[in-house]
Coordinates of C-alpha atoms in Angstrom, one line a residue:
X1 CA 36.9 -1.9 -14.7
X2 CA 36.1 1.8 -14.3
X3 CA 38.8 4.5 -13.4
X4 CA 39.5 4.7 -9.4
X5 CA 38.9 8.1 -8.0
X6 CA 41.5 10.3 -6.3
X7 CA 41.4 8.8 -2.9
X8 CA 42.4 10.4 0.0
X9 CA 46.5 10.1 1.6
X10 CA 46.8 7.3 4.2
X11 CA 49.3 8.8 7.1
X12 CA 52.9 7.5 7.2
X13 CA 52.3 4.4 9.9
X14 CA 49.3 3.3 7.6
X15 CA 51.1 3.5 4.7
X16 CA 53.8 1.3 6.1
X17 CA 51.4 -1.2 7.2
X18 CA 49.8 -1.1 3.6
X19 CA 53.4 -1.6 2.2
X20 CA 54.2 -4.6 4.9
X21 CA 50.9 -6.4 3.7
X22 CA 51.9 -5.8 0.1
X23 CA 55.4 -7.3 0.3
X24 CA 53.9 -10.5 2.0
X25 CA 51.0 -11.3 -0.4
X26 CA 53.6 -10.3 -3.4
X27 CA 55.9 -13.1 -1.6
X28 CA 53.0 -15.5 -1.9
X29 CA 52.0 -14.9 -5.7
X30 CA 55.6 -14.9 -6.2
X31 CA 55.7 -18.8 -4.3
X32 CA 52.6 -20.1 -5.9
X33 CA 52.3 -23.1 -8.6
X34 CA 51.4 -20.8 -11.3
X35 CA 52.7 -17.2 -10.2
X36 CA 48.9 -16.4 -9.5
X37 CA 46.6 -17.0 -6.5
X38 CA 42.6 -17.2 -6.6
X39 CA 41.2 -13.6 -5.5
X40 CA 39.6 -15.5 -2.5
X41 CA 43.1 -15.9 -1.1
X42 CA 44.2 -12.0 -2.1
X43 CA 41.1 -10.9 -0.5
X44 CA 41.4 -12.7 2.5
X45 CA 45.3 -11.5 3.3
X46 CA 43.8 -8.0 2.4
X47 CA 40.9 -8.3 4.7
X48 CA 42.4 -11.0 7.7
X49 CA 45.9 -11.0 7.3
X50 CA 46.9 -11.2 11.0
X51 CA 47.6 -7.6 12.4
X52 CA 48.1 -5.8 8.8
X53 CA 44.5 -6.9 7.3
X54 CA 41.7 -4.3 7.0
X55 CA 39.2 -6.0 9.9
X56 CA 42.1 -7.0 12.0
X57 CA 44.4 -4.1 11.8
X58 CA 44.6 -0.2 13.5
X59 CA 42.3 1.8 11.1
X60 CA 38.9 3.1 11.7
X61 CA 36.0 1.6 10.0
X62 CA 32.6 2.2 10.9
X63 CA 30.6 5.4 11.0
X64 CA 31.1 9.1 10.0
X65 CA 35.2 8.6 10.9
X66 CA 35.9 5.2 9.0
X67 CA 35.2 4.0 5.5
X68 CA 31.3 3.1 5.8
X69 CA 28.2 3.8 7.5
X70 CA 26.1 0.6 7.8
X71 CA 22.5 0.6 9.0
X72 CA 23.1 0.9 12.9
X73 CA 25.4 3.3 12.4
X74 CA 22.7 5.2 11.2
X75 CA 20.9 5.8 14.3
X76 CA 18.5 3.6 16.6
X77 CA 15.7 2.9 13.7
X78 CA 17.0 -0.2 11.8
X79 CA 18.4 -1.9 15.4
X80 CA 14.6 -1.3 17.2
X81 CA 12.4 -2.1 14.3
X82 CA 14.9 -5.7 14.1
X83 CA 14.2 -5.4 17.7
X84 CA 10.6 -5.9 17.5
X85 CA 11.5 -9.1 15.6
X86 CA 13.7 -10.3 17.8
X87 CA 11.0 -9.7 20.3
X88 CA 8.4 -12.4 19.1
X89 CA 11.1 -15.0 18.4
X90 CA 12.8 -14.8 22.1
X91 CA 9.2 -15.3 23.1
X92 CA 8.5 -18.4 21.9
X93 CA 12.2 -20.2 21.6
X94 CA 13.6 -18.5 24.6
X95 CA 17.6 -18.5 24.6
X96 CA 20.0 -15.9 23.3
X97 CA 20.8 -13.3 20.7
X98 CA 23.9 -14.4 18.3
X99 CA 25.5 -11.7 16.4
X100 CA 27.8 -12.7 13.7
X101 CA 30.1 -10.1 13.0
X102 CA 29.0 -7.1 15.5
X103 CA 31.2 -4.5 14.5
X104 CA 31.7 -1.1 16.3
X105 CA 28.9 -2.4 18.8
X106 CA 25.9 -0.3 17.6
X107 CA 23.4 -2.9 16.8
X108 CA 23.6 -4.9 19.7
X109 CA 23.8 -2.1 21.8
X110 CA 20.0 -0.5 20.3
X111 CA 18.7 -4.1 20.2
X112 CA 19.9 -4.9 24.4
X113 CA 18.6 -1.2 25.4
X114 CA 15.2 -1.9 23.4
X115 CA 14.5 -5.3 24.7
X116 CA 16.1 -5.3 28.1
X117 CA 12.8 -3.8 29.7
X118 CA 11.0 -7.3 27.6
X119 CA 12.8 -10.0 29.4
X120 CA 13.7 -11.2 32.8
X121 CA 16.8 -9.9 33.0
X122 CA 18.4 -13.1 33.6
X123 CA 16.5 -14.6 30.7
X124 CA 18.4 -11.8 28.3
X125 CA 21.1 -13.1 27.1
X126 CA 23.7 -12.0 23.8
X127 CA 26.7 -13.5 22.3
X128 CA 28.8 -12.0 19.7
X129 CA 30.7 -14.1 16.9
X130 CA 34.1 -11.6 16.3
X131 CA 37.2 -12.8 15.3
X132 CA 38.9 -9.7 15.4
X133 CA 40.2 -9.2 18.7
X134 CA 40.3 -5.2 17.9
X135 CA 36.9 -5.0 17.5
X136 CA 36.2 -7.1 20.2
X137 CA 37.9 -4.9 22.3
X138 CA 35.9 -1.8 20.8
X139 CA 32.3 -3.6 21.2
X140 CA 33.0 -4.2 25.2
X141 CA 34.2 -0.9 25.3
X142 CA 31.6 0.5 23.6
X143 CA 28.8 -1.9 25.5
X144 CA 30.6 -1.5 28.8
X145 CA 29.3 2.9 28.2
X146 CA 25.6 1.8 26.8
X147 CA 24.0 -1.2 28.9
X148 CA 27.0 -1.5 32.5
X149 CA 24.2 -3.3 34.0
X150 CA 24.0 -6.0 31.1
X151 CA 27.3 -6.9 30.8
X152 CA 27.7 -9.9 32.4
X153 CA 24.7 -10.9 30.1
X154 CA 27.1 -10.4 27.2
X155 CA 29.8 -13.0 25.8
X156 CA 32.3 -13.5 22.7
X157 CA 33.4 -15.9 20.9
X158 CA 36.2 -15.6 17.9
X159 CA 34.1 -18.8 15.9
X160 CA 31.2 -20.3 16.3
X161 CA 29.9 -21.4 19.7
X162 CA 30.3 -24.9 20.2
X163 CA 27.1 -25.5 22.7
X164 CA 23.2 -25.8 21.8
X165 CA 21.9 -22.5 20.5
X166 CA 18.2 -21.4 20.3
X167 CA 16.9 -17.8 19.8
X168 CA 17.9 -15.4 17.2
X169 CA 21.1 -15.2 15.0
X170 CA 21.7 -12.1 13.1
X171 CA 24.4 -11.5 10.5
X172 CA 24.2 -7.8 9.3
X173 CA 26.6 -6.9 6.4
X174 CA 28.8 -9.5 7.3
X175 CA 28.4 -12.9 4.1
X176 CA 29.8 -9.6 1.6
X177 CA 32.7 -9.5 3.9
X178 CA 34.0 -13.3 3.0
X179 CA 36.5 -13.4 0.8
X180 CA 35.1 -14.3 -2.3
X181 CA 36.2 -15.8 -5.6
X182 CA 35.7 -14.4 -9.3
X183 CA 35.0 -15.7 -12.8
X184 CA 34.8 -14.0 -16.3
X185 CA 33.8 -15.1 -19.6
X186 CA 37.0 -15.6 -21.8
X187 CA 37.2 -16.7 -25.2
X188 CA 33.7 -18.3 -24.5
X189 CA 34.3 -20.0 -21.8
X190 CA 33.7 -19.1 -18.2
X191 CA 37.6 -19.2 -16.1
X192 CA 38.1 -18.3 -12.7
X193 CA 40.3 -14.9 -12.3
X194 CA 43.1 -15.2 -10.3
X195 CA 45.6 -12.6 -9.1
X196 CA 49.4 -12.5 -10.0
X197 CA 52.3 -9.9 -10.7
X198 CA 53.5 -7.3 -13.6
X199 CA 56.6 -6.1 -11.9
X200 CA 55.5 -5.2 -8.4
X201 CA 51.7 -4.6 -9.1
X202 CA 49.0 -7.0 -8.6
X203 CA 47.1 -7.3 -11.8
X204 CA 44.4 -10.1 -12.7
X205 CA 45.0 -13.4 -14.6
X206 CA 43.1 -16.0 -16.0
X207 CA 43.4 -19.6 -14.6
X208 CA 43.4 -21.8 -17.2
X209 CA 43.5 -25.1 -15.3
X210 CA 41.5 -24.1 -12.4
X211 CA 37.5 -25.9 -12.6
X212 CA 35.0 -23.6 -12.8
X213 CA 31.8 -25.0 -10.6
X214 CA 29.0 -26.1 -12.5
X215 CA 26.8 -23.5 -11.2
X216 CA 28.5 -20.6 -12.3
X217 CA 29.1 -21.8 -15.6
X218 CA 25.8 -22.7 -16.1
X219 CA 25.0 -19.0 -14.4
X220 CA 27.4 -17.4 -17.1
X221 CA 26.4 -19.1 -20.3
X222 CA 25.6 -17.1 -22.9
X223 CA 27.4 -13.9 -21.9
X224 CA 29.6 -11.9 -23.9
X225 CA 33.2 -12.2 -23.2
X226 CA 34.6 -10.2 -20.4
X227 CA 31.3 -10.4 -18.3
X228 CA 32.5 -11.4 -14.4
X229 CA 30.3 -11.9 -11.3
X230 CA 31.7 -13.6 -7.8
X231 CA 30.9 -16.6 -5.7
X232 CA 31.6 -16.7 -1.6
X233 CA 32.5 -20.1 -1.3
X234 CA 32.4 -20.0 2.3
X235 CA 28.8 -19.6 2.8
X236 CA 27.8 -23.2 2.6
X237 CA 30.3 -24.4 5.8
X238 CA 29.1 -21.3 7.5
X239 CA 25.8 -22.9 7.8
X240 CA 26.7 -26.0 7.7
X241 CA 28.2 -25.3 11.1
X242 CA 25.7 -23.6 12.5
X243 CA 22.9 -26.0 11.9
X244 CA 25.5 -28.5 13.7
X245 CA 24.2 -26.1 17.3
X246 CA 21.2 -24.4 16.5
X247 CA 18.3 -26.4 17.0
X248 CA 14.7 -23.7 17.6
X249 CA 15.0 -20.3 16.8
X250 CA 15.8 -17.7 13.5
X251 CA 18.6 -16.5 11.5
X252 CA 18.1 -13.2 10.0
X253 CA 20.4 -12.5 7.5
X254 CA 20.7 -8.7 6.4
X255 CA 23.0 -7.8 3.7
X256 CA 23.1 -6.2 0.0
X257 CA 22.5 -8.3 -2.8
X258 CA 20.0 -9.7 -5.4
X259 CA 18.3 -12.5 -6.1
X260 CA 19.7 -14.8 -9.0
X261 CA 18.0 -13.2 -11.5
X262 CA 18.9 -9.8 -10.9
X263 CA 22.7 -11.0 -9.8
X264 CA 23.4 -12.5 -13.3
X265 CA 22.1 -9.6 -15.3
X266 CA 23.1 -7.9 -18.4
X267 CA 23.9 -4.8 -16.5
X268 CA 26.0 -6.5 -14.4
X269 CA 28.9 -7.3 -16.6
X270 CA 31.5 -5.7 -14.0
X271 CA 30.3 -8.3 -11.7
X272 CA 29.4 -7.1 -8.3
X273 CA 33.2 -6.1 -6.4
X274 CA 33.4 -2.8 -4.6
X275 CA 35.6 -1.3 -2.1
X276 CA 35.4 1.4 0.1
X277 CA 38.1 3.8 1.7
X278 CA 37.3 6.4 4.0
X279 CA 33.7 6.8 2.2
X280 CA 34.9 6.6 -1.5
X281 CA 33.4 3.9 -3.4
X282 CA 35.5 2.3 -6.4
X283 CA 36.8 -0.7 -7.6
X284 CA 40.1 -1.7 -7.5
X285 CA 40.9 -4.1 -4.8
X286 CA 44.5 -3.7 -5.3
X287 CA 44.6 0.2 -4.1
X288 CA 45.9 0.2 -0.5
X289 CA 46.0 -3.7 0.6
X290 CA 45.1 -3.5 3.9
X291 CA 43.5 -0.2 4.5
X292 CA 40.5 -0.2 2.5
X293 CA 37.1 -2.6 2.7
X294 CA 36.7 -5.6 -0.1
X295 CA 33.1 -6.8 -0.8
X296 CA 31.0 -8.4 -3.4
X297 CA 27.0 -8.7 -3.0
X298 CA 25.3 -11.3 -2.2
X299 CA 23.7 -13.7 -4.5
X300 CA 20.2 -14.8 -2.0
X301 CA 18.9 -17.0 -4.1
X302 CA 22.3 -18.9 -3.5
X303 CA 22.0 -18.4 0.4
X304 CA 18.7 -19.6 0.2
X305 CA 19.8 -22.8 -1.8
X306 CA 22.6 -23.3 0.7
X307 CA 20.7 -22.8 3.7
X308 CA 18.3 -25.2 2.8
X309 CA 20.5 -27.8 1.5
X310 CA 22.2 -27.6 5.4
X311 CA 18.6 -28.0 6.5
X312 CA 17.5 -24.4 7.4
X313 CA 13.7 -23.2 6.1
X314 CA 13.9 -20.4 4.1
X315 CA 11.0 -18.5 6.1
X316 CA 10.9 -15.2 3.8
X317 CA 12.6 -12.3 1.9
X318 CA 12.0 -9.2 1.7
X319 CA 14.0 -5.8 0.6
X320 CA 14.9 -3.5 3.7
X321 CA 12.2 -0.8 3.0
X322 CA 9.6 -3.1 3.5
X323 CA 10.8 -5.5 6.6
X324 CA 11.1 -2.1 8.4
X325 CA 8.0 -0.8 8.0
X326 CA 6.4 -4.3 9.0
X327 CA 8.1 -4.6 12.0
X328 CA 6.6 -1.4 12.7
X329 CA 9.3 1.5 11.8
X330 CA 6.1 4.1 12.0
X331 CA 5.6 3.3 15.3
X332 CA 9.3 3.6 16.5
X333 CA 9.3 6.9 14.7
X334 CA 6.5 8.0 16.5
X335 CA 7.5 6.6 19.9
X336 CA 11.3 8.3 19.4
X337 CA 9.3 12.1 18.4
X338 CA 10.3 14.7 20.8
X339 CA 8.4 17.3 19.3
X340 CA 11.6 19.4 18.8
X341 CA 11.8 20.1 15.1
X342 CA 15.9 19.4 14.6
X343 CA 15.6 16.2 16.7
X344 CA 12.5 14.9 14.4
X345 CA 13.9 16.2 11.4
X346 CA 16.8 13.9 11.3
X347 CA 14.8 10.8 13.0
X348 CA 12.6 11.7 9.5
X349 CA 16.1 11.8 7.0
X350 CA 17.6 8.6 8.6
X351 CA 14.2 7.0 8.0
X352 CA 14.4 8.3 4.3
X353 CA 18.1 7.0 4.2
X354 CA 17.0 3.6 5.6
X355 CA 14.0 3.3 2.9
X356 CA 14.8 5.0 0.0
X357 CA 15.1 3.0 -3.3
X358 CA 17.7 5.3 -4.1
X359 CA 19.6 4.5 -0.6
X360 CA 19.1 1.7 1.1
X361 CA 15.3 0.6 1.2
X362 CA 15.9 -1.7 -2.4
X363 CA 19.6 -2.9 -2.7
X364 CA 19.7 -4.2 1.2
X365 CA 18.0 -7.2 1.8
X366 CA 16.8 -9.7 5.0
X367 CA 16.0 -13.5 4.3
X368 CA 15.3 -15.5 7.5
X369 CA 15.4 -19.0 7.9
X370 CA 14.5 -20.5 10.8
X371 CA 14.7 -24.5 12.4
X372 CA 11.6 -26.2 14.2
X373 CA 10.2 -22.9 14.5
X374 CA 6.9 -22.4 13.1
X375 CA 5.1 -19.0 14.1
X376 CA 5.0 -16.1 10.9
X377 CA 7.6 -13.6 11.2
X378 CA 5.9 -9.6 11.1
X379 CA 9.0 -8.8 9.3
X380 CA 8.1 -10.9 6.3
X381 CA 4.4 -10.0 6.0
X382 CA 4.5 -9.2 1.9
X383 CA 7.0 -12.1 1.6
X384 CA 9.2 -12.4 -1.7
X385 CA 10.3 -15.4 -1.5
X386 CA 9.0 -16.4 -5.0
X387 CA 11.9 -13.8 -6.3
X388 CA 14.5 -16.7 -4.8
X389 CA 13.4 -18.9 -7.4
X390 CA 12.4 -22.5 -5.9
X391 CA 10.7 -21.1 -2.6
X392 CA 7.6 -19.6 -1.8
X393 CA 5.3 -18.9 0.9
X394 CA 4.3 -21.4 2.7
X395 CA 7.1 -23.7 1.9
X396 CA 10.9 -24.2 0.7
X397 CA 11.3 -27.2 -2.3

């Protein structure tokens, strides 16, 4: 683990909230049977503990004034390209756009603005699945200002909808915020890493008696002591619950991550765990609980396998740059150009950040899953499913 950078000081109220949450986590650890809890439990509390966790507290999360910037927060280019893919799918399936974890609501605004003239007003519906009451309120406020005439077509729920779904499901940077478990090679054996206490401090502890999933043990076989990785247990259940009600359409998962052969790579010996606080990135999840984001990259091979096991067809895989190019980024840029040097320069800089390998273009990926949907998806014209292992263009094994 690298040395954490010097982080900006929180205000007094934020520090008090963090201290309250830290005390609650310490109590949970102290009363646990082994005097330790899984990292999944720690991450769950740090991010989602009612009124105190990062995503349910009062701190600003997204944008320049928050802790990190997502692709939709950069501007409208990402959303307008995604809208072109959504338009194709909705023209075949009808139904709605269902967005999981809508953040500030920026992507919903861009999609609705781009699509409102493409469909009959009564046919365009948008449903947001958002567990955070505070974020739901922020999304409603933003959408009320941006698309007031469409507000009646937008609905919210805290959990999976339980009615029949068709159309497009979008999960943009959602999986990386799901609580993860952490594993490491210790004395030539693969062990789970939990969280314990050293006085008042949170520390890693090897959980000797906790069974390790076979796929993790197999993936880490042969690595040296100290090699770490993460796995997100909730993804499989998420797909199973969605598939129970999703009857026709496509699921688009946009996130940062790697195929398995890149995810379990010798150069990635510290795993993919990252924390974001006021645009500083470090790898110490025990700092300022409740005030910083904690995230792990996605193993897209694992995601594809779990989706296929739940009954979805794995229909496409591409890096973000390829997806945006094939959904018409050049056309979106041309339509948005105003001939004003400053305006068009800003658009060009936004496009570079979305496309360049050293920015978001390569690290961020888009995975397409389908159910009862056959047409080709334009965003995956340069399909790379073969990189996932077991999936090739035209079918999934």
